Coordinates of C-alpha atoms in Angstrom, one line a residue:
M18 CA 75.2 77.6 -21.8
S19 CA 72.5 74.9 -20.3
D20 CA 69.9 73.6 -19.4
R21 CA 68.1 74.0 -16.1
I22 CA 68.9 71.7 -13.0
R23 CA 66.4 69.0 -13.2
Y24 CA 65.5 65.8 -10.7
A25 CA 65.3 62.4 -11.4
K26 CA 63.4 60.2 -8.6
S27 CA 65.5 57.0 -8.1
G28 CA 63.6 55.1 -5.6
D29 CA 63.7 57.4 -2.9
V30 CA 67.0 59.7 -4.1
N31 CA 66.7 62.6 -6.2
I32 CA 69.4 62.7 -9.3
A33 CA 70.2 65.8 -10.1
Y34 CA 70.3 65.6 -13.8
Q35 CA 70.8 68.6 -17.0
V36 CA 70.3 67.9 -20.6
T37 CA 72.4 70.6 -23.3
G38 CA 73.3 70.1 -26.6
G39 CA 70.7 70.0 -29.7
G40 CA 72.1 66.6 -31.5
E41 CA 69.4 64.0 -32.6
L42 CA 71.2 61.3 -30.9
D43 CA 71.2 60.8 -27.0
L44 CA 74.5 60.6 -25.0
V45 CA 74.7 59.8 -21.4
L46 CA 78.5 61.2 -19.8
V47 CA 78.8 59.2 -16.9
S48 CA 81.9 61.1 -15.0
G49 CA 84.7 60.1 -13.0
F50 CA 84.8 60.1 -9.3
F51 CA 83.1 62.6 -8.6
S52 CA 80.8 65.9 -10.4
H53 CA 79.3 68.7 -10.0
L54 CA 76.8 69.8 -12.6
E55 CA 77.3 73.8 -12.1
I56 CA 80.3 74.1 -11.0
Q57 CA 81.9 71.9 -14.2
W58 CA 80.7 74.8 -16.2
E59 CA 83.3 76.9 -15.2
H60 CA 86.2 75.2 -16.0
A61 CA 87.0 76.9 -19.5
E62 CA 88.3 73.5 -21.0
L63 CA 85.4 71.4 -19.9
A64 CA 82.7 73.6 -20.4
R65 CA 84.4 73.5 -24.3
F66 CA 84.0 69.8 -23.7
L67 CA 80.9 69.5 -22.6
R68 CA 79.0 72.1 -25.6
R69 CA 81.4 70.3 -28.3
L70 CA 79.7 66.9 -27.0
G71 CA 76.6 68.9 -26.9
S72 CA 77.3 70.2 -30.9
F73 CA 76.6 66.1 -32.2
S74 CA 73.7 65.0 -29.6
R75 CA 70.9 65.9 -26.6
L76 CA 73.6 65.5 -23.8
I77 CA 72.6 64.0 -20.7
R78 CA 74.6 64.3 -17.5
F79 CA 73.9 63.9 -14.2
D80 CA 75.7 64.0 -10.6
K81 CA 75.8 60.5 -9.2
R82 CA 74.0 59.8 -6.1
G83 CA 76.1 61.1 -2.4
T84 CA 77.9 63.5 -5.3
G85 CA 77.5 67.2 -6.6
L86 CA 73.6 68.2 -6.5
S87 CA 72.3 64.5 -5.7
D88 CA 71.3 63.6 -2.4
R89 CA 73.7 62.8 0.2
G90 CA 74.2 60.7 2.5
V91 CA 72.7 57.9 0.6
G92 CA 75.4 54.9 1.6
L93 CA 77.6 53.4 -0.4
P94 CA 75.8 52.2 -3.9
D95 CA 76.8 49.6 -5.5
L96 CA 77.3 49.4 -9.7
E97 CA 73.7 47.7 -9.8
T98 CA 72.4 50.6 -7.8
R99 CA 73.6 53.8 -10.0
M100 CA 72.4 51.8 -13.1
D101 CA 68.8 52.1 -12.0
D102 CA 69.8 55.9 -11.4
V103 CA 70.6 56.0 -15.5
R104 CA 67.8 54.5 -15.9
A105 CA 66.1 56.8 -14.0
V106 CA 67.5 60.2 -15.4
M107 CA 67.0 58.1 -19.3
D108 CA 63.2 58.2 -18.6
A109 CA 62.7 61.2 -17.1
V110 CA 64.0 63.0 -20.6
G111 CA 62.3 60.5 -22.6
S112 CA 65.5 58.6 -23.8
E113 CA 64.0 55.2 -24.9
R114 CA 68.3 54.3 -26.3
A115 CA 71.1 56.5 -25.7
A116 CA 75.0 55.9 -26.2
L117 CA 77.0 56.0 -23.1
F118 CA 80.5 57.5 -22.3
G119 CA 81.9 57.0 -19.7
Y120 CA 85.7 57.9 -18.3
S121 CA 87.2 56.7 -15.4
E122 CA 85.6 55.3 -12.5
G123 CA 82.4 56.0 -14.9
G124 CA 83.6 53.5 -17.0
P125 CA 83.1 50.2 -15.5
M126 CA 79.6 51.1 -14.4
C127 CA 78.7 52.1 -18.5
A128 CA 79.8 48.7 -19.2
L129 CA 77.8 46.7 -16.7
F130 CA 74.8 48.8 -18.6
A131 CA 75.4 48.2 -21.6
A132 CA 76.1 44.4 -21.3
T133 CA 72.6 44.5 -18.8
Y134 CA 70.7 46.6 -21.2
P135 CA 71.7 45.6 -24.7
E136 CA 68.5 47.5 -26.2
R137 CA 68.6 50.7 -24.3
T138 CA 72.2 51.2 -25.6
R139 CA 73.4 51.9 -29.0
A140 CA 76.7 52.2 -28.2
L141 CA 79.5 52.4 -26.0
V142 CA 82.3 55.0 -25.9
L143 CA 85.2 54.5 -22.6
Y144 CA 87.9 57.1 -21.7
G145 CA 90.7 56.1 -19.5
T146 CA 89.3 53.4 -17.3
Y147 CA 89.7 50.6 -15.8
A148 CA 88.3 46.7 -15.4
K149 CA 89.3 46.5 -12.0
R150 CA 90.3 48.3 -8.7
L151 CA 92.9 46.4 -6.5
R152 CA 95.7 44.0 -8.2
S153 CA 96.0 40.4 -8.6
E154 CA 98.1 38.7 -11.0
D155 CA 95.7 38.5 -14.2
Y156 CA 95.2 41.9 -14.0
P157 CA 98.8 43.5 -12.2
W158 CA 98.4 47.2 -13.4
A159 CA 95.9 47.9 -10.3
P160 CA 97.3 48.7 -6.9
T161 CA 96.9 46.6 -4.2
W162 CA 94.3 46.8 -1.2
E163 CA 96.9 48.6 1.6
Q164 CA 97.9 51.5 -1.2
R165 CA 93.7 51.8 -1.7
V166 CA 93.4 52.2 2.1
A167 CA 96.0 54.6 2.4
D168 CA 94.9 56.8 -0.7
A169 CA 91.3 56.8 1.1
R170 CA 93.1 58.0 4.2
D171 CA 95.2 60.5 2.7
M172 CA 92.1 61.7 0.8
E173 CA 90.0 62.3 3.9
E174 CA 93.0 64.2 5.6
N175 CA 93.3 66.6 2.8
W176 CA 90.0 66.7 1.0
G177 CA 89.3 70.1 -0.9
E178 CA 92.3 71.4 0.1
N179 CA 95.7 69.7 -1.0
V180 CA 94.6 66.9 -3.3
D181 CA 96.8 65.7 -5.6
L182 CA 96.1 66.5 -8.7
S183 CA 99.9 64.9 -10.6
T184 CA 97.8 61.6 -11.6
M185 CA 94.8 63.2 -13.2
L186 CA 95.8 66.7 -14.2
P187 CA 99.7 67.7 -14.3
R188 CA 100.9 70.6 -14.6
A189 CA 97.8 72.2 -13.2
D190 CA 98.3 76.1 -12.3
P191 CA 97.1 77.7 -8.6
A192 CA 93.9 79.0 -10.8
E193 CA 92.7 75.6 -12.4
S194 CA 94.1 73.6 -9.3
A195 CA 92.0 76.3 -7.1
W196 CA 88.8 75.2 -9.6
F197 CA 89.4 71.9 -8.8
H198 CA 89.4 72.0 -5.1
R199 CA 86.2 74.4 -4.7
M200 CA 84.2 71.7 -6.5
A201 CA 85.6 68.6 -4.4
R202 CA 84.1 70.6 -1.7
A203 CA 80.9 71.4 -3.2
S204 CA 80.9 67.5 -4.2
L205 CA 81.5 65.1 -1.8
S206 CA 82.6 65.1 2.4
P207 CA 85.9 64.6 3.7
A208 CA 84.6 60.7 4.7
G209 CA 82.3 60.3 1.4
A210 CA 85.2 60.8 -0.3
R211 CA 87.0 58.1 1.9
D212 CA 83.8 55.8 1.4
L213 CA 84.1 56.1 -2.6
I214 CA 87.6 55.6 -2.7
L215 CA 86.8 52.2 -0.9
M216 CA 83.9 51.2 -2.7
N217 CA 85.3 51.8 -6.3
S218 CA 88.6 49.3 -5.2
K219 CA 85.8 46.8 -5.1
V220 CA 85.0 47.0 -8.5
D221 CA 85.6 43.9 -10.9
V222 CA 83.8 44.0 -14.8
R223 CA 86.1 42.2 -15.7
E224 CA 83.6 39.1 -16.3
V225 CA 80.8 41.6 -18.0
L226 CA 82.9 42.8 -20.5
P227 CA 82.1 39.7 -23.4
S228 CA 78.9 40.1 -22.4
V229 CA 79.0 44.0 -23.9
Q230 CA 76.6 43.7 -27.3
C231 CA 76.4 47.2 -29.0
P232 CA 79.7 49.1 -31.0
T233 CA 82.4 49.8 -28.4
L234 CA 84.9 52.4 -28.8
V235 CA 87.9 52.6 -25.9
F236 CA 90.1 55.8 -25.7
H237 CA 93.5 55.6 -23.5
R238 CA 96.4 58.1 -23.4
T239 CA 99.9 56.1 -23.3
G240 CA 100.8 58.2 -20.4
D241 CA 97.6 58.2 -18.3
L242 CA 99.4 57.9 -14.7
D243 CA 96.0 57.3 -13.1
S244 CA 94.9 54.1 -15.1
R245 CA 97.3 52.4 -16.7
V246 CA 97.2 52.0 -21.2
D247 CA 97.4 48.4 -20.6
E248 CA 94.3 48.5 -18.8
G249 CA 92.2 50.3 -22.1
R250 CA 93.8 47.7 -23.9
Y251 CA 92.2 44.5 -21.8
I252 CA 88.9 45.9 -22.2
A253 CA 89.1 47.1 -25.7
G254 CA 90.7 43.2 -26.2
R255 CA 87.3 41.5 -23.9
I256 CA 84.8 43.8 -25.8
P257 CA 83.4 41.9 -29.1
G258 CA 84.3 43.9 -31.9
A259 CA 85.7 46.8 -29.4
R260 CA 88.0 49.5 -31.4
F261 CA 90.7 50.7 -29.3
V262 CA 92.4 54.4 -30.1
E263 CA 95.5 55.2 -28.3
L264 CA 96.3 58.8 -27.7
P265 CA 99.3 60.7 -26.4
G266 CA 100.0 62.3 -23.4
D267 CA 99.6 61.9 -19.8
V268 CA 96.3 63.9 -18.4
H269 CA 93.9 61.4 -17.9
V270 CA 90.8 64.3 -17.6
P271 CA 89.2 64.1 -21.0
W272 CA 88.5 66.9 -21.6
A273 CA 92.5 68.2 -22.2
D274 CA 93.5 67.8 -26.0
M275 CA 90.1 67.1 -26.7
D276 CA 89.6 67.4 -30.3
P277 CA 91.4 64.6 -32.1
M278 CA 89.1 62.0 -29.4
L279 CA 86.4 64.0 -30.1
D280 CA 86.3 63.7 -33.7
E281 CA 86.6 60.4 -33.5
M282 CA 83.9 59.5 -31.3
E283 CA 81.5 62.0 -33.4
E284 CA 82.6 60.0 -36.5
F285 CA 81.9 56.6 -34.4
L286 CA 78.2 57.9 -33.3
T287 CA 77.1 59.5 -35.6
G288 CA 78.9 58.0 -39.1
A289 CA 80.0 61.5 -40.3
R290 CA 83.3 63.3 -39.1
P291 CA 83.3 66.8 -38.5
I292 CA 83.9 69.3 -41.7
P293 CA 87.0 71.4 -40.7
V294 CA 86.1 74.8 -40.9
G295 CA 88.1 77.7 -42.4
S296 CA 90.4 79.3 -39.7
R297 CA 89.1 82.5 -40.5
I298 CA 86.5 83.8 -38.5
L299 CA 84.5 87.3 -37.4
A300 CA 84.1 86.8 -33.7
T301 CA 84.2 89.6 -30.8
L302 CA 87.2 89.6 -28.9
L303 CA 86.9 90.7 -24.7
F304 CA 90.2 91.4 -22.9
T305 CA 89.8 92.3 -19.3
D306 CA 92.4 92.8 -16.5
I307 CA 92.5 93.7 -13.0
V308 CA 93.8 97.3 -12.1
G309 CA 96.3 97.7 -9.0
S310 CA 97.0 94.9 -9.4
T311 CA 100.7 95.7 -8.4
Q312 CA 99.8 97.2 -5.1
M313 CA 97.5 94.8 -4.2
V314 CA 100.3 91.9 -4.4
R315 CA 102.7 93.9 -2.4
R316 CA 99.6 94.8 0.4
L317 CA 98.3 91.6 0.5
G318 CA 101.5 89.4 0.2
D319 CA 101.8 86.2 -2.3
R320 CA 99.9 83.2 -0.9
A321 CA 97.0 85.9 -0.1
W322 CA 97.0 87.8 -3.1
A323 CA 97.1 84.1 -5.2
D324 CA 94.1 82.9 -3.5
L325 CA 92.6 86.3 -4.3
L326 CA 93.3 85.8 -7.8
A327 CA 91.9 82.3 -7.5
E328 CA 88.5 83.3 -6.9
H329 CA 89.1 86.0 -9.6
H330 CA 89.6 83.8 -12.4
A331 CA 86.8 81.5 -11.1
A332 CA 84.2 84.3 -11.3
V333 CA 85.2 85.8 -14.7
R334 CA 84.8 82.0 -16.1
L335 CA 81.8 81.7 -15.1
E336 CA 80.2 84.7 -16.4
L337 CA 82.3 84.1 -19.8
G338 CA 80.4 80.4 -19.4
R339 CA 77.3 82.4 -19.1
F340 CA 77.4 84.2 -22.1
S341 CA 78.8 81.7 -24.5
G342 CA 82.3 83.1 -24.5
D343 CA 85.3 80.6 -25.5
E344 CA 88.1 81.3 -22.9
I345 CA 91.8 81.9 -25.1
D346 CA 94.3 83.0 -22.9
T347 CA 94.9 83.8 -19.5
A348 CA 98.1 85.6 -18.3
G349 CA 98.6 86.9 -15.0
D350 CA 95.5 88.4 -14.2
G351 CA 94.0 89.4 -17.7
F352 CA 91.9 87.6 -19.8
L353 CA 91.2 86.7 -23.8
A354 CA 87.7 85.4 -24.9
L355 CA 86.4 85.1 -27.5
F356 CA 82.5 85.6 -28.7
D357 CA 79.8 84.3 -31.7
G358 CA 78.1 87.7 -30.7
P359 CA 79.1 91.1 -30.0
A360 CA 76.0 92.0 -27.5
R361 CA 77.2 88.8 -25.5
A362 CA 80.3 90.1 -25.1
L363 CA 79.5 93.1 -23.8
R364 CA 76.8 91.9 -21.1
S365 CA 79.3 89.3 -20.2
A366 CA 82.0 91.7 -19.4
L367 CA 79.3 94.2 -17.4
A368 CA 78.6 90.6 -15.8
I369 CA 82.5 89.9 -14.7
R370 CA 82.6 93.4 -13.9
D371 CA 80.0 93.5 -11.5
A372 CA 81.0 89.9 -10.4
V373 CA 84.8 90.9 -9.1
R374 CA 83.4 94.2 -7.6
A375 CA 81.9 91.4 -4.7
L376 CA 85.6 90.1 -4.5
G377 CA 86.7 93.7 -3.8
L378 CA 88.8 94.5 -7.4
E379 CA 88.4 96.4 -9.9
V380 CA 88.5 95.1 -13.5
R381 CA 88.8 96.9 -17.1
A382 CA 87.9 95.4 -20.5
G383 CA 88.1 96.5 -24.0
V384 CA 86.2 94.8 -26.3
H385 CA 86.7 95.0 -30.6
T386 CA 85.3 92.7 -33.6
G387 CA 87.4 92.2 -36.3
E388 CA 88.7 89.1 -38.1
V389 CA 91.3 86.3 -36.5
E390 CA 93.2 83.3 -37.5
R391 CA 92.4 80.6 -35.1
A392 CA 95.1 78.0 -35.0
A393 CA 94.3 74.4 -34.5
A394 CA 95.2 74.5 -30.6
G395 CA 92.9 77.0 -30.3
E396 CA 95.1 79.9 -30.5
I397 CA 94.0 83.3 -32.3
R398 CA 96.1 85.6 -34.3
G399 CA 95.5 88.8 -36.3
I400 CA 95.4 92.9 -36.3
A401 CA 92.7 92.3 -34.6
V402 CA 93.9 90.6 -31.3
H403 CA 96.3 93.7 -31.0
L404 CA 93.1 96.5 -31.5
A405 CA 91.1 94.8 -29.1
A406 CA 94.4 94.6 -26.9
R407 CA 94.8 98.8 -27.7
V408 CA 91.2 99.3 -26.9
L409 CA 91.7 97.6 -22.8
A410 CA 94.7 100.0 -22.7
A411 CA 92.8 102.7 -23.1
A412 CA 89.9 101.8 -20.8
A413 CA 89.2 103.0 -17.1
P414 CA 89.2 101.6 -14.1
G415 CA 85.7 99.6 -14.0
E416 CA 85.0 100.7 -17.8
V417 CA 83.9 98.3 -20.7
L418 CA 85.0 100.1 -23.5
V419 CA 84.5 99.2 -27.5
S420 CA 85.8 99.7 -30.6
R421 CA 83.8 101.6 -33.8
T422 CA 83.0 98.4 -35.6
T423 CA 81.1 96.8 -32.2
Y424 CA 79.3 99.8 -31.5
D425 CA 78.2 99.7 -34.7
L426 CA 77.2 95.9 -34.7
V427 CA 75.3 95.8 -31.6
E428 CA 72.9 98.8 -33.1
G429 CA 69.2 97.9 -31.7
S430 CA 70.0 95.5 -29.2
G431 CA 69.4 97.3 -26.4
V432 CA 73.0 98.7 -25.2
E433 CA 73.5 102.1 -24.7
F434 CA 77.0 104.4 -25.0
D435 CA 79.0 107.1 -24.1
D436 CA 81.2 108.5 -27.0
R437 CA 84.7 108.6 -25.9
G438 CA 85.9 110.1 -28.8
P439 CA 88.7 109.2 -31.4
H440 CA 92.1 108.0 -29.8
E441 CA 95.0 106.8 -30.9
L442 CA 96.3 103.6 -30.2
K443 CA 99.6 102.1 -29.9
G444 CA 100.6 100.2 -33.3
I445 CA 97.3 101.0 -35.0
E446 CA 97.1 103.3 -37.9
G447 CA 94.8 106.3 -37.5
A448 CA 92.3 107.5 -34.8
R449 CA 89.8 105.3 -33.5
R450 CA 86.6 106.5 -31.8
L451 CA 85.8 104.4 -28.9
Y452 CA 82.6 104.1 -26.6
A453 CA 82.0 103.1 -23.3
V454 CA 79.0 101.0 -22.2
R455 CA 76.5 102.4 -20.1
G456 CA 75.9 100.3 -17.1

C-alpha cells in the first residue's frame, strides 16, 4: 500500500510525511482542512486516488502541523509557517523541485509557496479552493465573519460525532460517514477544529496570485457547495497563463469521480495523457459477507448494528488497502474487491476474517480468478463475477473458499489448502472443485 510514516523537523515541530508511488515527477499533495496519513488509506476511493497520483509521480504527502500524526499543541500556524513545513518535508525526501497539488484549504498555501519559491515549484494544480475565506465587495462568494464564527462553534460542539458532510460529501453512506468522523477525531481535537476554522478565515492570497510564475491548472466543480465555482474562475483569471477546467458535480472532495480530472492532471504534469487500456482484464475476485447478520440485527437493534457495520467496513477496507485490493462494491454487509494477484487476495481474505473476529463478527469469503470486463465507472461484469459469488455461497462460516483456477495459480506461493471436492454451483455448468485456505 504505502511506505512507512516518517518525520521531518520544521524548527522544533515534527511533521509526519509519507512517500508513495514510483514516478519520476515529485508531487507534493497538500490536503484540505485536516488529514491523517494512515486513516486516509482506509477509504477505498481515496486510496485509489492516492495510488493513481502515485502512478505518474513520487507522491509526497504530509499532515499539517497540529493535525493528524504531526505534533499537536503548536499554536495557530499562519501560511508562512506552513510553507516552512513543506520545505522541511521536501528537504527530508531530497526533492529540490516539485509540483504542488492543493485542494480546498490546501490551495492558498500552495499558491503562496509557488509565488514565494518559484525555483522549487515546477507546476501548480489547484482543486476546489479559494483566494480568501471572508466575504468582501470584490469577493462576494465567501461567508461572513459571523457565519464562520457560528461554524466554528458548531464544529467544536459536534466534532467527530455529527459533522455536517452535506457540502463536502453529499449522499455519503453510513460507513463513509463513520470513516470521516473517525478520521476527524484522530486528526484534531474539538478545540483544534474550532481554532483552525477561525485561522483559515483570515486567509487572503488575492494579491499573491499574479506573482505565480509556474504553469498552473485550476479545477472546480460546477455545483461545489463548499467553495463556489466563481472562486475557481477568479483564481484562474488572476494567475498568469493559468488554465481553468470546470468539472461537473457537487462533491467537494477531489477523489469522487476522479478519473477525468486525473487524466487532465497527468497530461498537464507529464506531457502525456494516460493510454486507455483494454476493458477486459484477468483479475482475482474476492467476495465476503457476514455470517448470521440477520439474527445479529434483531439482537442488537438497528442503531447498534449500524455502528458495528461501520466498524466492520473500516476493518475490511484497511485490510484491502494493505494488500492492494480495489474495492468494487459494497452491498449490505458484503464486499466485492478486485486484486491483480491471487496470493494477495487470499492473504487479504484471511486478514479480513481475523480482523472482524476481533469485533465479534464472523465472515466467509469466496475467491476466483478469471477474465472480467471493467466499465469506465469501475463496475465489473462477466461470468467470473458470478462464479466468485457462487464460491462464496458454498463457503462455511470463517472459511476462505477458492476455485480450482485460483488454487492452480498460487502453486508455490506457500499458501496451503484443504480439498473440499467437487461442487455443483448454481447457474454454473458442470461441477467445480473447490479448496479451503488453511490458516
